[in-house]
Tab-separated table of C-alpha atoms in Angstrom:
chain	number	residue	atom	x	y	z
A	922	UNK	CA	211.275	11.537	-9.734
A	923	UNK	CA	214.924	10.419	-9.192
A	924	UNK	CA	217.582	12.243	-11.170
A	925	UNK	CA	220.147	9.425	-11.552
A	926	UNK	CA	219.579	6.181	-13.401
A	927	UNK	CA	221.717	3.331	-14.536
A	928	UNK	CA	223.240	3.814	-17.956
A	929	UNK	CA	221.620	0.758	-19.560
A	930	UNK	CA	219.263	0.255	-22.446
A	931	UNK	CA	216.469	-1.134	-20.329
A	932	UNK	CA	213.183	0.468	-19.271
A	933	UNK	CA	214.334	0.683	-15.638
A	934	UNK	CA	212.992	4.091	-14.587
A	935	UNK	CA	210.108	3.492	-12.144
A	936	UNK	CA	206.909	5.496	-12.524
A	937	UNK	CA	204.057	5.309	-9.982
A	938	UNK	CA	200.796	4.323	-11.655
A	939	UNK	CA	199.128	7.445	-10.221
A	940	UNK	CA	201.393	9.522	-12.513
A	941	UNK	CA	199.522	8.121	-15.538
A	942	UNK	CA	196.702	10.619	-16.018
A	943	UNK	CA	193.340	9.422	-17.275
A	944	UNK	CA	192.243	11.304	-20.396
A	945	UNK	CA	195.765	12.089	-21.666
A	946	UNK	CA	197.978	10.555	-24.325
A	947	UNK	CA	201.063	8.856	-22.941
A	948	UNK	CA	204.342	10.566	-23.929
A	949	UNK	CA	206.359	7.354	-24.280
A	950	UNK	CA	206.103	3.573	-24.194
A	951	UNK	CA	205.177	2.223	-20.762
A	952	UNK	CA	206.476	-1.154	-19.545
A	953	UNK	CA	205.631	-3.566	-16.741
A	954	UNK	CA	207.403	-6.524	-15.171
A	955	UNK	CA	205.565	-9.812	-15.609
A	956	UNK	CA	207.051	-13.026	-14.182
A	957	UNK	CA	210.432	-11.328	-14.001
A	958	UNK	CA	210.307	-10.269	-17.676
A	959	UNK	CA	209.993	-6.661	-18.804
A	960	UNK	CA	207.168	-6.321	-21.321
A	961	UNK	CA	205.646	-3.366	-23.228
A	962	UNK	CA	202.305	-2.437	-21.679
A	963	UNK	CA	201.110	0.788	-23.341
A	964	UNK	CA	202.431	2.344	-26.554
A	965	UNK	CA	203.447	5.957	-26.972
A	966	UNK	CA	200.508	8.259	-27.845
A	967	UNK	CA	197.963	5.780	-26.486
A	968	UNK	CA	194.977	7.439	-24.824
A	969	UNK	CA	195.112	6.422	-21.155
A	970	UNK	CA	191.526	5.805	-20.043
A	971	UNK	CA	189.726	4.610	-16.964
A	972	UNK	CA	189.619	1.155	-18.564
A	973	UNK	CA	193.425	1.182	-18.726
A	974	UNK	CA	193.688	2.260	-15.086
A	975	UNK	CA	191.260	-0.433	-13.945
A	976	UNK	CA	193.290	-3.048	-15.814
A	977	UNK	CA	196.378	-2.031	-13.846
A	978	UNK	CA	194.431	-2.190	-10.591
A	979	UNK	CA	193.077	-5.652	-11.417
A	980	UNK	CA	196.643	-6.862	-12.003
A	981	UNK	CA	197.810	-5.157	-8.765
A	982	UNK	CA	200.348	-3.114	-10.724
A	983	UNK	CA	201.363	-0.044	-8.721
A	984	UNK	CA	204.551	0.813	-10.598
A	985	UNK	CA	205.445	0.820	-14.284
A	986	UNK	CA	208.680	1.638	-16.108
A	987	UNK	CA	210.028	3.836	-18.890
A	988	UNK	CA	213.367	4.173	-20.678
A	989	UNK	CA	215.853	6.571	-19.141
A	990	UNK	CA	215.997	8.499	-22.436
A	991	UNK	CA	212.256	9.142	-22.126
A	992	UNK	CA	212.531	10.753	-18.685
A	993	UNK	CA	212.503	14.343	-20.053
A	994	UNK	CA	209.384	13.549	-22.103
A	995	UNK	CA	207.635	12.130	-19.069
A	996	UNK	CA	208.609	15.071	-16.887
A	997	UNK	CA	207.205	17.445	-19.527
A	998	UNK	CA	204.042	15.332	-19.538
A	999	UNK	CA	203.704	15.666	-15.749
A	1000	UNK	CA	204.381	19.388	-15.882
A	1001	UNK	CA	201.924	19.981	-18.718
A	1002	UNK	CA	199.166	18.106	-16.910
A	1003	UNK	CA	199.999	19.296	-13.401
A	1004	UNK	CA	196.772	21.211	-12.972
A	1005	UNK	CA	194.657	18.865	-15.063
A	1006	UNK	CA	191.353	18.114	-13.402
A	1007	UNK	CA	189.497	14.871	-13.772
A	1008	UNK	CA	188.558	14.591	-17.477
A	1009	UNK	CA	185.100	15.985	-18.121
A	1010	UNK	CA	183.498	12.606	-18.749
A	1011	UNK	CA	185.868	10.996	-21.227
A	1012	UNK	CA	185.221	7.553	-19.809
A	1013	UNK	CA	181.543	7.835	-19.025
A	1014	UNK	CA	179.112	5.638	-20.908
A	1015	UNK	CA	177.201	8.672	-22.161
A	1016	UNK	CA	180.331	10.378	-23.462
A	1017	UNK	CA	181.473	7.277	-25.302
A	1018	UNK	CA	178.069	6.714	-26.873
A	1019	UNK	CA	178.118	10.315	-28.077
A	1020	UNK	CA	181.610	9.821	-29.471
A	1021	UNK	CA	180.574	6.593	-31.244
A	1022	UNK	CA	177.610	8.381	-32.824
A	1023	UNK	CA	179.687	11.265	-34.146
A	1024	UNK	CA	182.440	8.929	-35.293
A	1025	UNK	CA	179.951	7.421	-37.758
A	1026	UNK	CA	179.452	10.880	-39.293
A	1027	UNK	CA	183.114	11.026	-40.334
A	1028	UNK	CA	185.421	9.045	-42.599
A	1029	UNK	CA	189.024	8.314	-41.649
A	1030	UNK	CA	191.636	9.148	-44.291
A	1031	UNK	CA	195.376	8.635	-44.711
A	1032	UNK	CA	197.233	11.869	-43.954
A	1033	UNK	CA	200.003	10.776	-46.363
A	1034	UNK	CA	197.925	12.080	-49.268
A	1035	UNK	CA	197.172	15.456	-47.700
A	1036	UNK	CA	200.287	16.943	-49.228
A	1037	UNK	CA	201.443	20.491	-48.414
A	1038	UNK	CA	200.990	22.709	-51.456
A	1039	UNK	CA	197.919	20.946	-52.821
A	1040	UNK	CA	194.463	22.496	-52.790
A	1041	UNK	CA	191.499	20.712	-51.236
A	1042	UNK	CA	187.769	21.333	-51.617
A	1043	UNK	CA	186.720	19.495	-48.450
A	1044	UNK	CA	187.207	20.244	-44.764
A	1045	UNK	CA	189.618	18.313	-42.556
A	1046	UNK	CA	189.249	17.502	-38.863
A	1047	UNK	CA	191.282	15.602	-36.295
A	1048	UNK	CA	189.853	12.903	-34.049
A	1049	UNK	CA	191.676	12.791	-30.719
A	1050	UNK	CA	190.632	12.168	-27.116
A	1051	UNK	CA	187.054	11.420	-28.151
A	1052	UNK	CA	186.647	14.839	-29.774
A	1053	UNK	CA	186.749	16.248	-33.299
A	1054	UNK	CA	188.879	19.342	-33.874
A	1055	UNK	CA	188.640	21.297	-37.181
A	1056	UNK	CA	191.963	21.579	-39.022
A	1057	UNK	CA	191.101	23.133	-42.387
A	1058	UNK	CA	187.794	24.578	-43.536
A	1059	UNK	CA	187.235	24.240	-47.292
A	1060	UNK	CA	184.497	23.730	-49.872
A	1061	UNK	CA	184.142	23.655	-53.682
A	1062	UNK	CA	183.411	27.396	-53.597
A	1063	UNK	CA	186.199	28.160	-51.133
A	1064	UNK	CA	189.128	25.747	-51.612
A	1065	UNK	CA	192.075	25.831	-49.198
A	1066	UNK	CA	195.769	25.159	-49.687
A	1067	UNK	CA	197.340	22.579	-47.398
A	1068	UNK	CA	200.082	24.087	-45.239
A	1069	UNK	CA	203.274	22.541	-43.869
A	1070	UNK	CA	201.860	22.275	-40.347
A	1071	UNK	CA	199.525	19.482	-41.442
A	1072	UNK	CA	202.434	17.052	-41.000
A	1073	UNK	CA	202.425	17.640	-37.224
A	1074	UNK	CA	198.844	16.486	-36.666
A	1075	UNK	CA	198.492	13.770	-34.020
A	1076	UNK	CA	195.408	11.598	-34.134
A	1077	UNK	CA	193.125	10.358	-36.877
A	1078	UNK	CA	192.591	12.726	-39.793
A	1079	UNK	CA	188.942	12.599	-40.809
A	1080	UNK	CA	186.497	14.195	-43.227
A	1081	UNK	CA	182.741	14.484	-43.057
A	1082	UNK	CA	180.830	11.653	-44.732
A	1083	UNK	CA	179.160	14.231	-46.957
A	1084	UNK	CA	182.612	15.209	-48.285
A	1085	UNK	CA	183.610	11.692	-49.378
A	1086	UNK	CA	182.698	12.376	-53.067
A	1087	UNK	CA	184.958	15.458	-52.997
A	1088	UNK	CA	187.775	13.409	-51.448
A	1089	UNK	CA	187.284	10.757	-54.132
A	1090	UNK	CA	187.704	13.440	-56.808
A	1091	UNK	CA	190.841	14.605	-54.997
A	1092	UNK	CA	192.274	11.064	-55.098
A	1093	UNK	CA	191.658	10.805	-58.844
A	1094	UNK	CA	193.238	14.205	-59.498
A	1095	UNK	CA	196.196	13.763	-57.152
A	1096	UNK	CA	198.066	11.537	-59.572
A	1097	UNK	CA	198.290	14.445	-62.019
A	1098	UNK	CA	199.940	16.673	-59.411
A	1099	UNK	CA	202.702	14.340	-58.256
A	1100	UNK	CA	205.118	15.403	-61.023
A	1101	UNK	CA	205.353	18.863	-59.500
A	1102	UNK	CA	205.490	17.684	-55.874
A	1103	UNK	CA	208.401	16.340	-53.881
A	1104	UNK	CA	206.875	12.926	-53.300
A	1105	UNK	CA	207.125	9.294	-54.399
A	1106	UNK	CA	204.705	8.740	-57.289
A	1107	UNK	CA	204.443	4.976	-56.733
A	1108	UNK	CA	203.751	5.452	-53.048
A	1109	UNK	CA	201.063	8.031	-53.811
A	1110	UNK	CA	199.478	5.650	-56.317
A	1111	UNK	CA	199.427	2.767	-53.813
A	1112	UNK	CA	198.023	4.865	-50.957
A	1113	UNK	CA	195.405	6.391	-53.284
A	1114	UNK	CA	194.364	2.858	-54.285
A	1115	UNK	CA	194.021	1.929	-50.611
A	1116	UNK	CA	191.975	5.065	-49.902
A	1117	UNK	CA	189.707	4.289	-52.846
A	1118	UNK	CA	189.216	0.777	-51.496
A	1119	UNK	CA	188.237	2.169	-48.085
A	1120	UNK	CA	185.601	4.390	-49.681
A	1121	UNK	CA	184.166	1.473	-51.667
A	1122	UNK	CA	184.056	-0.822	-48.619
A	1123	UNK	CA	182.494	1.864	-46.427
A	1124	UNK	CA	179.907	2.532	-49.121
A	1125	UNK	CA	179.075	-1.175	-49.283
A	1126	UNK	CA	178.862	-1.485	-45.490
A	1127	UNK	CA	176.350	1.367	-45.527
A	1128	UNK	CA	174.347	-0.387	-48.273
A	1129	UNK	CA	175.370	-4.084	-48.257
A	1130	UNK	CA	172.600	-5.194	-50.580
A	1131	UNK	CA	173.726	-3.031	-53.480
A	1132	UNK	CA	174.895	-5.189	-56.366
A	1133	UNK	CA	176.389	-2.193	-58.159
A	1134	UNK	CA	178.557	-1.328	-55.180
A	1135	UNK	CA	179.689	-4.925	-54.799
A	1136	UNK	CA	180.882	-4.935	-58.415
A	1137	UNK	CA	183.436	-2.233	-57.533
A	1138	UNK	CA	185.289	-4.587	-55.164
A	1139	UNK	CA	186.747	-6.767	-57.932
A	1140	UNK	CA	188.586	-3.987	-59.816
A	1141	UNK	CA	190.129	-2.530	-56.650
A	1142	UNK	CA	191.308	-6.000	-55.549
A	1143	UNK	CA	192.799	-6.490	-59.012
A	1144	UNK	CA	194.607	-3.164	-58.688
A	1145	UNK	CA	196.074	-4.203	-55.343
A	1146	UNK	CA	197.269	-7.494	-56.839
A	1147	UNK	CA	198.934	-5.662	-59.741
A	1148	UNK	CA	200.717	-3.302	-57.329
A	1149	UNK	CA	201.998	-6.066	-55.053
A	1150	UNK	CA	203.070	-8.317	-57.935
A	1151	UNK	CA	204.987	-5.391	-59.442
A	1152	UNK	CA	206.696	-4.578	-56.140
A	1153	UNK	CA	206.142	-6.758	-53.071
A	1154	UNK	CA	207.113	-3.855	-50.790
A	1155	UNK	CA	203.946	-2.058	-51.907
A	1156	UNK	CA	202.227	-3.952	-49.069
A	1157	UNK	CA	203.623	-1.377	-46.622
A	1158	UNK	CA	201.888	1.455	-48.486
A	1159	UNK	CA	198.614	-0.458	-48.732
A	1160	UNK	CA	198.365	-0.879	-44.961
A	1161	UNK	CA	196.992	1.665	-42.499
A	1162	UNK	CA	198.996	0.931	-39.368
A	1163	UNK	CA	198.938	4.131	-37.336
A	1164	UNK	CA	195.282	4.803	-36.712
A	1165	UNK	CA	194.045	5.991	-33.338
A	1166	UNK	CA	190.798	4.067	-33.511
A	1167	UNK	CA	189.209	1.072	-35.199
A	1168	UNK	CA	187.260	1.446	-38.447
A	1169	UNK	CA	185.679	-1.622	-40.042
A	1170	UNK	CA	186.394	-0.361	-43.569
A	1171	UNK	CA	190.079	0.340	-42.830
A	1172	UNK	CA	190.456	-3.043	-41.152
A	1173	UNK	CA	188.793	-4.740	-44.136
A	1174	UNK	CA	191.227	-3.184	-46.614
A	1175	UNK	CA	194.201	-4.034	-44.391
A	1176	UNK	CA	193.112	-7.662	-44.143
A	1177	UNK	CA	192.636	-7.840	-47.923
A	1178	UNK	CA	196.116	-6.402	-48.562
A	1179	UNK	CA	197.697	-8.838	-46.104
A	1180	UNK	CA	195.777	-11.821	-47.480
A	1181	UNK	CA	196.595	-10.914	-51.094
A	1182	UNK	CA	200.298	-10.578	-50.257
A	1183	UNK	CA	200.339	-13.902	-48.450
A	1184	UNK	CA	198.445	-15.570	-51.306
A	1185	UNK	CA	201.021	-14.284	-53.789
A	1186	UNK	CA	203.882	-15.304	-51.490
A	1187	UNK	CA	202.719	-18.947	-51.371
A	1188	UNK	CA	202.298	-19.086	-55.146
A	1189	UNK	CA	198.538	-19.035	-55.633
A	1190	UNK	CA	197.377	-18.455	-59.208
A	1191	UNK	CA	196.143	-14.989	-60.166
A	1192	UNK	CA	192.479	-16.036	-60.279
A	1193	UNK	CA	192.791	-17.644	-56.843
A	1194	UNK	CA	194.359	-14.527	-55.358
A	1195	UNK	CA	191.532	-12.419	-56.789
A	1196	UNK	CA	188.896	-14.602	-55.132
A	1197	UNK	CA	190.872	-14.613	-51.884
A	1198	UNK	CA	191.171	-10.808	-51.987
A	1199	UNK	CA	187.440	-10.330	-52.573
A	1200	UNK	CA	186.577	-12.639	-49.672
A	1201	UNK	CA	189.102	-10.993	-47.353
A	1202	UNK	CA	187.921	-7.502	-48.318
A	1203	UNK	CA	184.359	-8.427	-47.351
A	1204	UNK	CA	185.101	-10.770	-44.441
A	1205	UNK	CA	183.440	-8.389	-41.958
A	1206	UNK	CA	180.494	-7.258	-44.097
A	1207	UNK	CA	178.186	-8.913	-41.551
A	1208	UNK	CA	179.067	-6.193	-39.043
A	1209	UNK	CA	176.893	-3.882	-41.109
A	1210	UNK	CA	173.823	-5.275	-39.306
A	1211	UNK	CA	175.270	-4.950	-35.776
A	1212	UNK	CA	174.472	-1.843	-33.755
A	1213	UNK	CA	177.129	0.841	-33.439
A	1214	UNK	CA	176.662	0.764	-29.690
A	1215	UNK	CA	177.987	-2.803	-29.527
A	1216	UNK	CA	180.608	-2.391	-32.255
A	1217	UNK	CA	182.109	0.647	-30.524
A	1218	UNK	CA	181.534	-0.389	-26.926
A	1219	UNK	CA	184.216	0.791	-24.543
A	1220	UNK	CA	185.614	-2.128	-22.587
A	1221	UNK	CA	184.728	-5.807	-22.383
A	1222	UNK	CA	181.608	-7.190	-24.053
A	1223	UNK	CA	179.180	-9.194	-21.944
A	1224	UNK	CA	178.125	-12.697	-23.054
A	1225	UNK	CA	175.069	-11.481	-24.973
A	1226	UNK	CA	177.051	-8.776	-26.793
A	1227	UNK	CA	179.827	-11.214	-27.623
A	1228	UNK	CA	177.314	-13.627	-29.191
A	1229	UNK	CA	175.939	-10.763	-31.262
A	1230	UNK	CA	179.451	-9.866	-32.452
A	1231	UNK	CA	180.082	-13.506	-33.350
A	1232	UNK	CA	176.939	-13.496	-35.486
A	1233	UNK	CA	178.634	-11.198	-38.013
A	1234	UNK	CA	180.146	-14.255	-39.703
A	1235	UNK	CA	176.801	-15.883	-40.502
A	1236	UNK	CA	175.245	-12.498	-41.282
A	1237	UNK	CA	178.068	-11.867	-43.745
A	1238	UNK	CA	177.358	-15.094	-45.583
A	1239	UNK	CA	173.635	-14.319	-45.643
A	1240	UNK	CA	174.255	-10.891	-47.169
A	1241	UNK	CA	176.697	-12.157	-49.780
A	1242	UNK	CA	174.550	-15.161	-50.795
A	1243	UNK	CA	172.093	-12.637	-52.182
A	1244	UNK	CA	174.772	-11.490	-54.665
A	1245	UNK	CA	175.169	-14.023	-57.473
A	1246	UNK	CA	178.355	-12.312	-58.647
A	1247	UNK	CA	180.172	-13.051	-55.357
A	1248	UNK	CA	182.535	-15.995	-56.086
A	1249	UNK	CA	181.656	-19.220	-54.267
A	1250	UNK	CA	185.307	-19.920	-53.375
A	1251	UNK	CA	185.522	-16.592	-51.527
A	1252	UNK	CA	182.930	-17.630	-48.935
A	1253	UNK	CA	185.490	-19.570	-46.891
A	1254	UNK	CA	187.371	-16.317	-46.202
A	1255	UNK	CA	184.134	-14.860	-44.835
A	1256	UNK	CA	182.952	-17.935	-42.922
A	1257	UNK	CA	186.261	-19.209	-41.549
A	1258	UNK	CA	188.293	-16.149	-40.542
A	1259	UNK	CA	187.500	-16.823	-36.861
A	1260	UNK	CA	187.975	-20.597	-37.026
A	1261	UNK	CA	191.120	-22.073	-35.442
A	1262	UNK	CA	192.970	-25.247	-36.325
A	1263	UNK	CA	192.530	-26.399	-32.722
A	1264	UNK	CA	188.737	-26.345	-33.105
A	1265	UNK	CA	188.317	-23.519	-30.581
A	1266	UNK	CA	187.105	-20.927	-33.064
A	1267	UNK	CA	183.662	-19.986	-34.321
A	1268	UNK	CA	181.013	-20.225	-35.739
A	1269	UNK	CA	181.341	-23.934	-36.604
A	1270	UNK	CA	184.334	-24.964	-34.429
A	1271	UNK	CA	186.071	-26.374	-37.481
A	1272	UNK	CA	189.499	-27.909	-37.024
A	1273	UNK	CA	192.512	-29.038	-39.007
A	1274	UNK	CA	191.857	-29.814	-42.667
A	1275	UNK	CA	188.242	-28.676	-42.345
A	1276	UNK	CA	189.566	-25.111	-42.629
A	1277	UNK	CA	190.421	-24.130	-46.202
A	1278	UNK	CA	193.594	-22.277	-47.265
A	1279	UNK	CA	191.504	-19.099	-47.776
A	1280	UNK	CA	190.148	-19.453	-44.248
A	1281	UNK	CA	193.624	-20.017	-42.778
A	1282	UNK	CA	195.128	-17.052	-44.628
A	1283	UNK	CA	192.327	-14.656	-43.715
A	1284	UNK	CA	192.407	-15.778	-40.067
A	1285	UNK	CA	196.080	-14.818	-39.746
A	1286	UNK	CA	195.591	-11.509	-41.554
A	1287	UNK	CA	192.502	-10.649	-39.488
A	1288	UNK	CA	194.115	-11.459	-36.136
A	1289	UNK	CA	197.330	-9.574	-36.950
A	1290	UNK	CA	195.526	-6.417	-38.036
A	1291	UNK	CA	193.197	-6.502	-35.029
A	1292	UNK	CA	196.156	-6.779	-32.633
A	1293	UNK	CA	198.065	-3.917	-34.276
A	1294	UNK	CA	195.073	-1.562	-34.408
A	1295	UNK	CA	194.724	1.001	-31.653
A	1296	UNK	CA	191.388	1.494	-29.883
A	1297	UNK	CA	190.356	4.359	-27.600
A	1298	UNK	CA	190.313	1.911	-24.694
A	1299	UNK	CA	193.003	-0.549	-25.746
A	1300	UNK	CA	196.582	-0.026	-26.953
A	1301	UNK	CA	197.831	-1.466	-30.215
A	1302	UNK	CA	200.549	-4.092	-30.070
A	1303	UNK	CA	203.709	-3.480	-32.036
A	1304	UNK	CA	203.921	-5.592	-35.208
A	1305	UNK	CA	206.720	-7.694	-33.699
A	1306	UNK	CA	204.810	-8.274	-30.470
A	1307	UNK	CA	201.579	-9.053	-32.371
A	1308	UNK	CA	203.361	-11.685	-34.471
A	1309	UNK	CA	204.843	-13.163	-31.282
A	1310	UNK	CA	201.370	-13.409	-29.751
A	1311	UNK	CA	199.967	-15.162	-32.826
A	1312	UNK	CA	202.952	-17.540	-33.005
A	1313	UNK	CA	202.459	-18.517	-29.344
A	1314	UNK	CA	198.878	-19.630	-30.016
A	1315	UNK	CA	200.132	-23.105	-30.810
A	1316	UNK	CA	197.660	-25.125	-32.794
A	1317	UNK	CA	195.391	-22.224	-33.725
A	1318	UNK	CA	197.045	-20.873	-36.873
A	1319	UNK	CA	198.753	-22.633	-39.769
A	1320	UNK	CA	202.467	-22.658	-38.788
A	1321	UNK	CA	203.750	-22.858	-42.363
A	1322	UNK	CA	201.639	-19.896	-43.477
A	1323	UNK	CA	202.639	-17.976	-40.370
A	1324	UNK	CA	206.354	-18.407	-41.126
A	1325	UNK	CA	205.844	-16.947	-44.605
A	1326	UNK	CA	203.642	-14.177	-43.185
A	1327	UNK	CA	206.334	-13.156	-40.670
A	1328	UNK	CA	208.986	-13.126	-43.387
A	1329	UNK	CA	206.664	-11.116	-45.649
A	1330	UNK	CA	206.329	-8.383	-43.003
A	1331	UNK	CA	210.002	-8.336	-42.143
A	1332	UNK	CA	210.422	-4.594	-42.719
A	1333	UNK	CA	207.591	-3.545	-40.402
A	1334	UNK	CA	208.892	-2.466	-36.990
């Protein structure tokens, strides 16, 4: 690579596409030039897959760009992977199916709460590059103390599904330890609430017909409302923004947090916000009846698969209609989160005033979180870029709500 570059704050260092190695995580943000404008293409730490490479080929992109300041990082990346062979079968259909199967045996957690100095009674693993790497081995009979190196983990931190009850006990006990730890008590409380919500949603997705499990949604939504009303900046602690893969339960909690915050910001009454939060939390419950193979498919869905994915909206209503305790007003969040004001959404192609405020709010929250969530085969957009994308979809999303939503997330970079 050249050794001299212009001293400007622009991503002007050219990188041949063949220097992006399939099966590795990119060391820095990668840019492309589109219609004369430099745009972010792949985020730092994104897993570069065969799907990514094919996308570049389809667009006839042979050269991408990085910032001059990132040149040393990229040179280290090239040196580190100099002798790397073709990845074993990272991008093969069989490998991805195997990965999707094992992913369902784990539960993603927020590493913020795995605090050095605390003792855990459950094992920790890291999900990265389609593989699961053990980090800490622990059990009720052989607890382990969390070391300082845990903060350097890259990838999704996960636990075995069988250890979720132990993690739940850890969340309940953690609040007692925060006095003796160098950490923000309010932040710990908010993140613990979010983690509890993820467990409850995952449990309900696994058993969507359980009335007892559904009853747990209300209290956790109420707790999120209390936290946000006490301090609006709590929204940043209630969101999981740095995952390396998509999890329906994490997405559901994110969408609920975003919808609740937006509902509060526009002045909805407490009871209305509670119903909105419950609907947003369960907006994707219909995905519980869709096969993991389709939900976790690597790459573009075919027409049949896309129709099956779309069916999750109606399936969600069908599941929730069986629960008398589910509030009637919350159904619009479930049924309308893929509708667009232009009438180009689904399942009913509603337009304009046919879409309720709950539907409009949940649609914005759902789209934003989907765009900012990383997938193994697709990079996450930055929050700013995601909001720009949504804003450009003129006529699809409520412009007044979107303005408030953008202002609400002003501190997210």
